[in-house]
Short mmCIF file of C-alpha atoms and ligand atoms in Angstrom, two decimals:
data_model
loop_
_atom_site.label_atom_id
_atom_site.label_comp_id
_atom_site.label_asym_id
_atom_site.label_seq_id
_atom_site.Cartn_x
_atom_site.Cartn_y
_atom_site.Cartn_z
CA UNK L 10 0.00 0.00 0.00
CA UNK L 11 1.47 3.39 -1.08
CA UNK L 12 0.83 6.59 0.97
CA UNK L 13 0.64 10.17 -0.93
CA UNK L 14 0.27 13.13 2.48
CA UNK L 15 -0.92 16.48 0.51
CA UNK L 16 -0.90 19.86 2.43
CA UNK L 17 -4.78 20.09 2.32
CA UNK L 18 -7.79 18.32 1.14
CA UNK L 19 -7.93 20.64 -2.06
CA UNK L 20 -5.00 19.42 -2.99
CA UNK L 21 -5.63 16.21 -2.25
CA UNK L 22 -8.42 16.00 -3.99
CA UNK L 23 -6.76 17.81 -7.12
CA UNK L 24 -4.26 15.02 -6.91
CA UNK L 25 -6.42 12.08 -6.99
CA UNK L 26 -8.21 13.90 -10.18
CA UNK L 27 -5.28 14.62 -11.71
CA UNK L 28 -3.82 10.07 -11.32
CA UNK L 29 -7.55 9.89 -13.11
CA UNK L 30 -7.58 11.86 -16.13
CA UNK L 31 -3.88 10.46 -16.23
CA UNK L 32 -5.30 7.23 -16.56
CA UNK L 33 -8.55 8.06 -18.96
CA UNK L 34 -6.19 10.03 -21.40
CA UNK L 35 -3.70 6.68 -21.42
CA UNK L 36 -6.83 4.49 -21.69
CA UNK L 37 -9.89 6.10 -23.29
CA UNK L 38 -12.02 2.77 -22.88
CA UNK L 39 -11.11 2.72 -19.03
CA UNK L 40 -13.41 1.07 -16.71
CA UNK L 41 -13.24 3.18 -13.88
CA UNK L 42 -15.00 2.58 -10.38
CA UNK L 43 -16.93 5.52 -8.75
CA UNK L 44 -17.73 6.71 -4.99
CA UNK L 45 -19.99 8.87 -3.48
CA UNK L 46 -19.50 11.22 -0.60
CA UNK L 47 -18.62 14.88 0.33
CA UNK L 48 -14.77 13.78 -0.04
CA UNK L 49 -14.80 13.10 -3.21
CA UNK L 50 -17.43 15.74 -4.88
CA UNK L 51 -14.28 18.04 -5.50
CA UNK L 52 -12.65 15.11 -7.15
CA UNK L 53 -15.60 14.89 -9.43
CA UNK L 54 -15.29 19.05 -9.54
CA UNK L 55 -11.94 18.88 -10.79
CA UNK L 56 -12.47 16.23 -13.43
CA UNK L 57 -15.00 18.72 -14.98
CA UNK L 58 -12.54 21.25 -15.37
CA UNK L 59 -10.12 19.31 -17.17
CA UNK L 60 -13.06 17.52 -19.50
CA UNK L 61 -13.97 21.84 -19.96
CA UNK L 62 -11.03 23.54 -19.92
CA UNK L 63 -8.51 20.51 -21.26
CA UNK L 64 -10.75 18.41 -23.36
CA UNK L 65 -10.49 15.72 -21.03
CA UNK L 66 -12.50 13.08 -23.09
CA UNK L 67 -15.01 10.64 -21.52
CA UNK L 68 -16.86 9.31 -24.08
CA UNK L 69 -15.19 5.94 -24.15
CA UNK L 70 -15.39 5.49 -20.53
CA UNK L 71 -17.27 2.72 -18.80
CA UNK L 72 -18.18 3.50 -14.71
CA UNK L 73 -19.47 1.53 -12.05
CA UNK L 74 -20.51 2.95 -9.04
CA UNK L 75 -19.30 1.29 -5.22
CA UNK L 76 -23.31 1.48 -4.12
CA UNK L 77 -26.75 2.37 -4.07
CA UNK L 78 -29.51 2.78 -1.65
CA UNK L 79 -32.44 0.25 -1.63
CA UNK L 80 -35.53 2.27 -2.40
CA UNK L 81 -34.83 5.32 -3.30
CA UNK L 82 -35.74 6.05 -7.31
CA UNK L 83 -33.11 7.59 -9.07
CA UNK L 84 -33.84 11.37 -9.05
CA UNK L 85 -34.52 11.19 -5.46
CA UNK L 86 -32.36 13.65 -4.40
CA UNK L 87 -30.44 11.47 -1.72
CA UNK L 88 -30.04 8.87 -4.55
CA UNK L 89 -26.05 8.20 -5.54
CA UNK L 90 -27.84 7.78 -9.26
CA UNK L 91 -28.83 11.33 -8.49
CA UNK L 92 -25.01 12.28 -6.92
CA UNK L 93 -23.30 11.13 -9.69
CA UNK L 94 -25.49 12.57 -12.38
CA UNK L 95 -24.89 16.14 -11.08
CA UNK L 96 -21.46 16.04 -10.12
CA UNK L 97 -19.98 14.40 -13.01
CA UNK L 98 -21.97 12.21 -15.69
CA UNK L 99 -24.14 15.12 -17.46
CA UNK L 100 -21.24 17.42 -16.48
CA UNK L 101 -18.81 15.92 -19.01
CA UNK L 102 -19.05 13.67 -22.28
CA UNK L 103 -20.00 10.12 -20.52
CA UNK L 104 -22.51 8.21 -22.54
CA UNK L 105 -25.10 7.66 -19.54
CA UNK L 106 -25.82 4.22 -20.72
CA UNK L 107 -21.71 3.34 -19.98
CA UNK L 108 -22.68 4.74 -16.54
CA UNK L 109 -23.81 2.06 -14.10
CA UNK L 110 -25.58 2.02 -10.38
CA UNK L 111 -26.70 -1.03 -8.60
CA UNK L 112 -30.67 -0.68 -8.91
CA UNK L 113 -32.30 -0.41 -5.57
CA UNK L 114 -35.47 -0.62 -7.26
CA UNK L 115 -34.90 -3.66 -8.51
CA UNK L 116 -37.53 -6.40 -7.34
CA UNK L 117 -35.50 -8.75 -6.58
CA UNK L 118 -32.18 -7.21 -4.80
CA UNK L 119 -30.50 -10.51 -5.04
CA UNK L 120 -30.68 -11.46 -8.48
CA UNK L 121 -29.97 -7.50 -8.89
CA UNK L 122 -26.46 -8.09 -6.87
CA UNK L 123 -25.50 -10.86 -9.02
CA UNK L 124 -26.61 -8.90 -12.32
CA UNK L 125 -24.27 -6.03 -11.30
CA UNK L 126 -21.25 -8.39 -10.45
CA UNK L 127 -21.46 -9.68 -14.15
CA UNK L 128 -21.77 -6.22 -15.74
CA UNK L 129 -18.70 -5.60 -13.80
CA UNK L 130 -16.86 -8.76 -15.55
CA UNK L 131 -18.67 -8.08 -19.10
CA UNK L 132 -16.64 -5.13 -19.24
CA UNK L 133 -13.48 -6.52 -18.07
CA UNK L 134 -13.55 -5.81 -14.62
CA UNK L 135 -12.38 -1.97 -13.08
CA UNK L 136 -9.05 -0.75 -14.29
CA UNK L 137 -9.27 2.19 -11.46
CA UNK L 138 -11.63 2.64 -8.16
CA UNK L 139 -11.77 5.63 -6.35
CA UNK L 140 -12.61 5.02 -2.82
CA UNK L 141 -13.75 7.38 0.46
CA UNK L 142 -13.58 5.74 3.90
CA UNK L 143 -16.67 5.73 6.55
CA UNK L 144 -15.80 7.04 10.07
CA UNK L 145 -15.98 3.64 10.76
CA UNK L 146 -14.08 1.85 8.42
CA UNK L 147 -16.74 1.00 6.03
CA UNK L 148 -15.42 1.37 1.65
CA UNK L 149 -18.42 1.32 -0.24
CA UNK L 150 -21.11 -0.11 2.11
CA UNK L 151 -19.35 -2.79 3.47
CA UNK L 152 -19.83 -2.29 6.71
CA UNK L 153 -17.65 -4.00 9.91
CA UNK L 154 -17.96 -7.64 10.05
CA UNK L 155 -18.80 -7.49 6.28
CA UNK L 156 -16.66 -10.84 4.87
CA UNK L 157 -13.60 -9.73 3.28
CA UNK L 158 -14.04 -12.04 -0.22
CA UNK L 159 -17.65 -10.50 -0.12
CA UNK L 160 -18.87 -9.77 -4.18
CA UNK L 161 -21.78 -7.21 -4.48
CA UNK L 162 -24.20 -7.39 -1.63
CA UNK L 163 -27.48 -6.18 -0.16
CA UNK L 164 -25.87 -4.72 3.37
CA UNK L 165 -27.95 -3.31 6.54
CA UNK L 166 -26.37 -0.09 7.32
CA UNK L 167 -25.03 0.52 10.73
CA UNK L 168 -26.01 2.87 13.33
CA UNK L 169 -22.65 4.62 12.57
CA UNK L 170 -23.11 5.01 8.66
CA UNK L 171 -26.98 6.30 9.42
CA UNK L 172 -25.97 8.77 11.71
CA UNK L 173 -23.58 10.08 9.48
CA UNK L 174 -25.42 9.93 6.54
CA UNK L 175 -29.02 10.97 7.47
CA UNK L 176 -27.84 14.35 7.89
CA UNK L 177 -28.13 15.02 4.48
CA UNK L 178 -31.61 13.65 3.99
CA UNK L 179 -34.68 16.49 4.27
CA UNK L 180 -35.80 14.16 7.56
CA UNK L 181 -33.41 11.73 8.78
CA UNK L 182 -35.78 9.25 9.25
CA UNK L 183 -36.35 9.28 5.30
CA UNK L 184 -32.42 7.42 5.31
CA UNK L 185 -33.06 3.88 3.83
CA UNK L 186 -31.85 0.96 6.48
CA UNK L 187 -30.07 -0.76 3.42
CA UNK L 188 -27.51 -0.54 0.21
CA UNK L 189 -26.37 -2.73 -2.51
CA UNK L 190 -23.01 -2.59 -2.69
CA UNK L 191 -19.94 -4.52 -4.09
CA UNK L 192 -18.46 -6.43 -2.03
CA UNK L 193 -14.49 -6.22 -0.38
CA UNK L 194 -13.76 -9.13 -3.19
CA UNK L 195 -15.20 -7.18 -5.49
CA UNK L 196 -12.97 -4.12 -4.71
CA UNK L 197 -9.96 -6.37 -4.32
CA UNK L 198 -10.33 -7.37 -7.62
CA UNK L 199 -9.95 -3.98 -9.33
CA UNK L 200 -6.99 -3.17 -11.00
CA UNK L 201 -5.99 -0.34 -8.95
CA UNK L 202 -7.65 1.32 -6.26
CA UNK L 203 -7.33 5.10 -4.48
CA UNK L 204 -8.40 5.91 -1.19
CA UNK L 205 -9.24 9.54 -0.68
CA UNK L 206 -9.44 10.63 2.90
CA UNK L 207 -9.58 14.26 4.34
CA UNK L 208 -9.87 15.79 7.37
CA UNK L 209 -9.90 15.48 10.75
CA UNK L 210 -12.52 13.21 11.37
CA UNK L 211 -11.14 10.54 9.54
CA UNK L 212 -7.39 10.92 11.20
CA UNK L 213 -8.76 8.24 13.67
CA UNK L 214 -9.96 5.71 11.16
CA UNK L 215 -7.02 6.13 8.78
CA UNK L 216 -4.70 5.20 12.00
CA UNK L 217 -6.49 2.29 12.22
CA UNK L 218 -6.63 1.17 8.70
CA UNK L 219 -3.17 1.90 8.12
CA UNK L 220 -2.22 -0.14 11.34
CA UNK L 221 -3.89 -2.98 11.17
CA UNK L 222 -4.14 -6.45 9.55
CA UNK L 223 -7.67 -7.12 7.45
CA UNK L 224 -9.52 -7.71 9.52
CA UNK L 225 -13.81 -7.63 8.97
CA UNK L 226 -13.69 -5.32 11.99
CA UNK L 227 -12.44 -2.77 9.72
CA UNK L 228 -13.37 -3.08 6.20
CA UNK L 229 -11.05 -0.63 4.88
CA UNK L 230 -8.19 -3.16 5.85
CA UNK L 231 -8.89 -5.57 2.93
CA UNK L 232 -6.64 -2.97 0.63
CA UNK L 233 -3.74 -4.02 2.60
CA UNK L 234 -4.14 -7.06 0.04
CA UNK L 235 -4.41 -5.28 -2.79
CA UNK L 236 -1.67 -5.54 -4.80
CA UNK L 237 -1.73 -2.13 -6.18
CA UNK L 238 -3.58 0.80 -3.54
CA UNK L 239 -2.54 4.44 -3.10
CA UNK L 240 -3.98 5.91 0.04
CA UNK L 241 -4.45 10.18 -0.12
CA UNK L 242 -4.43 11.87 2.49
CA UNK L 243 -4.10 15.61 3.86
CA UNK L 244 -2.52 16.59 6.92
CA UNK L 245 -5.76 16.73 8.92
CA UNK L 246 -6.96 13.03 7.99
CA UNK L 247 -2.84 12.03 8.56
CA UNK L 248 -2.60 13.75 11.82
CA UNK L 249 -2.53 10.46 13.96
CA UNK L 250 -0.19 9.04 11.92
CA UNK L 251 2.95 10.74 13.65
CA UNK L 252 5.66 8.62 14.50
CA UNK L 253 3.52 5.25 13.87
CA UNK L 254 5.42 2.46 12.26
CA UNK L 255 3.36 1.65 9.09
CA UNK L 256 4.44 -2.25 7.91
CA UNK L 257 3.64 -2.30 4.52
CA UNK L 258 2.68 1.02 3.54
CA UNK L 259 5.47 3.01 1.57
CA UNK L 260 5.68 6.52 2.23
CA UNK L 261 5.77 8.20 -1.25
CA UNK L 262 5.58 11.70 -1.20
CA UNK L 263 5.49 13.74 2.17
CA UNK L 264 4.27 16.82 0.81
CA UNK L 265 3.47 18.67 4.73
CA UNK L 266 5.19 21.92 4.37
C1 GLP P 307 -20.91 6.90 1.99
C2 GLP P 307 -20.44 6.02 0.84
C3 GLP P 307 -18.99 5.65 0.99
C4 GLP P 307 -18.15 6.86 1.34
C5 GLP P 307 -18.65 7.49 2.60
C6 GLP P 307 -17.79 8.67 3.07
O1 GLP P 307 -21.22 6.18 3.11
N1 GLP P 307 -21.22 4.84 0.72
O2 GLP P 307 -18.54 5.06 -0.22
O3 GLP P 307 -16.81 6.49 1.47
O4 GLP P 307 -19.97 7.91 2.34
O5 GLP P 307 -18.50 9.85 3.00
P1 GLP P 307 -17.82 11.28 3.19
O6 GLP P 307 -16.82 11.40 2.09
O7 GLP P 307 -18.96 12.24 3.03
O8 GLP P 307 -17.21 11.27 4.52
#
């Protein structure tokens, strides 16, 4: 696992957009796998500069998003159909039918899991996932205990994720009690994977992930087995990481001024 500390999230964030459009412009068809999440909306920001302001092209690209909430149709505003659709897919030139969601609509959520999981494979699996972290470990939805060869899933969220998340529903109580998402396996098996983490909320978490072994306790650990994982941080979301020894995470670029 490789470790990139930027000076602040902005940064951060223009970083991780910056090893994507790196990676679309060498790869036009790329397959690249999406998150949700306040972290990573400037991420999505930044992209649509470059696609304005650099040509950045999209129109070859394939996406698959980590998760979905179960019932919530897609222009509900909570929806990560809806998220994704006005941060970045009708904000640059993706074809929305290369753009894909887990359905939590879909009558039947478990032939709807194994449905996504072969989409994923039709197109050759993901070349590139971007990733956020939950204040309690979770990537995607996969939430602690979740099994750490998991494939795409219907998960119960945890009191932790709800209270985190039903802030930004118009009544909290209107926060669904479930998600499809893919599974750890599932995310192991992408090509290459980037973990975007800022601020000081997450410092705790990030300790955590970056000192332990996987474990289901804290899902994030499963990237310790991925053979190819940058975690980016800023200083905030590093701050607990002071003087820790780190096996098996290489220090690349110490950018704290
Ligand atoms: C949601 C998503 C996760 C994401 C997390 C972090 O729970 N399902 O994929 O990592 O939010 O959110 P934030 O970036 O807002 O802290």
């Amino acid at each position: 696992m490789n470790l990139i500390i930027h000076p602040d999230a902005a940064t951060a964030a223009n970083a991780v957009a910056a090893m994507m459009a790196q990676a679309l412009a060498a790869q036009p068809r790329l397959v690249l796998g999406l998150a949700t999440g306040g972290t990573v909306e400037p991420v999505y920001a930044r992209l649509v500069e470059r696609h304005r302001q650099h040509n950045l092209d999209f129109s070859r690209c394939r996406t698959f998003n980590l998760d979905e909430y179960v019932g919530l149709p897609a222009q509900h505003r909570n929806s990560y159909r809806h998220f994704m659709n006005e941060r970045l897919f009708l904000q640059v030139n993706l074809e929305l039918a290369n753009t894909h969601l887990p359905d939590g609509l879909a009558p039947d959520l478990s032939a709807e899991c194994v449905r996504y999981e072969r989409q994923i494979t039709a197109a050759g699996g993901i070349d590139l996932q971007l990733l956020g972290i939950g204040q309690n470990g979770h990537i995607g939805f996969n939430e602690p205990g979740a099994e750490l060869d998991s494939r795409t899933h219907v998960q119960t969220l945890s009191a932790t994720t709800r209270a985190q998340n039903s802030r930004l529903f118009a009544a909290p109580d209107q926060m669904p009690a479930q998600a499809i998402t893919m599974g750890l396996g599932t995310i192991r098996d992408c090509r290459q994977c980037l973990l975007l983490a800022t601020g000081r909320e997450k410092a705790g978490i990030i300790r955590q992930t970056l000192t332990s072994a996987p474990t289901p306790a804290i899902p994030a650990t499963v990237l310790h087995e991925h053979p190819d994982c940058t975690v980016i941080l800023d200083t905030a979301a590093a701050s607990q990481l002071e003087g820790l020894q780190l096996p098996g995470v290489a220090l690349l670029t110490n950018l704290r001024k």
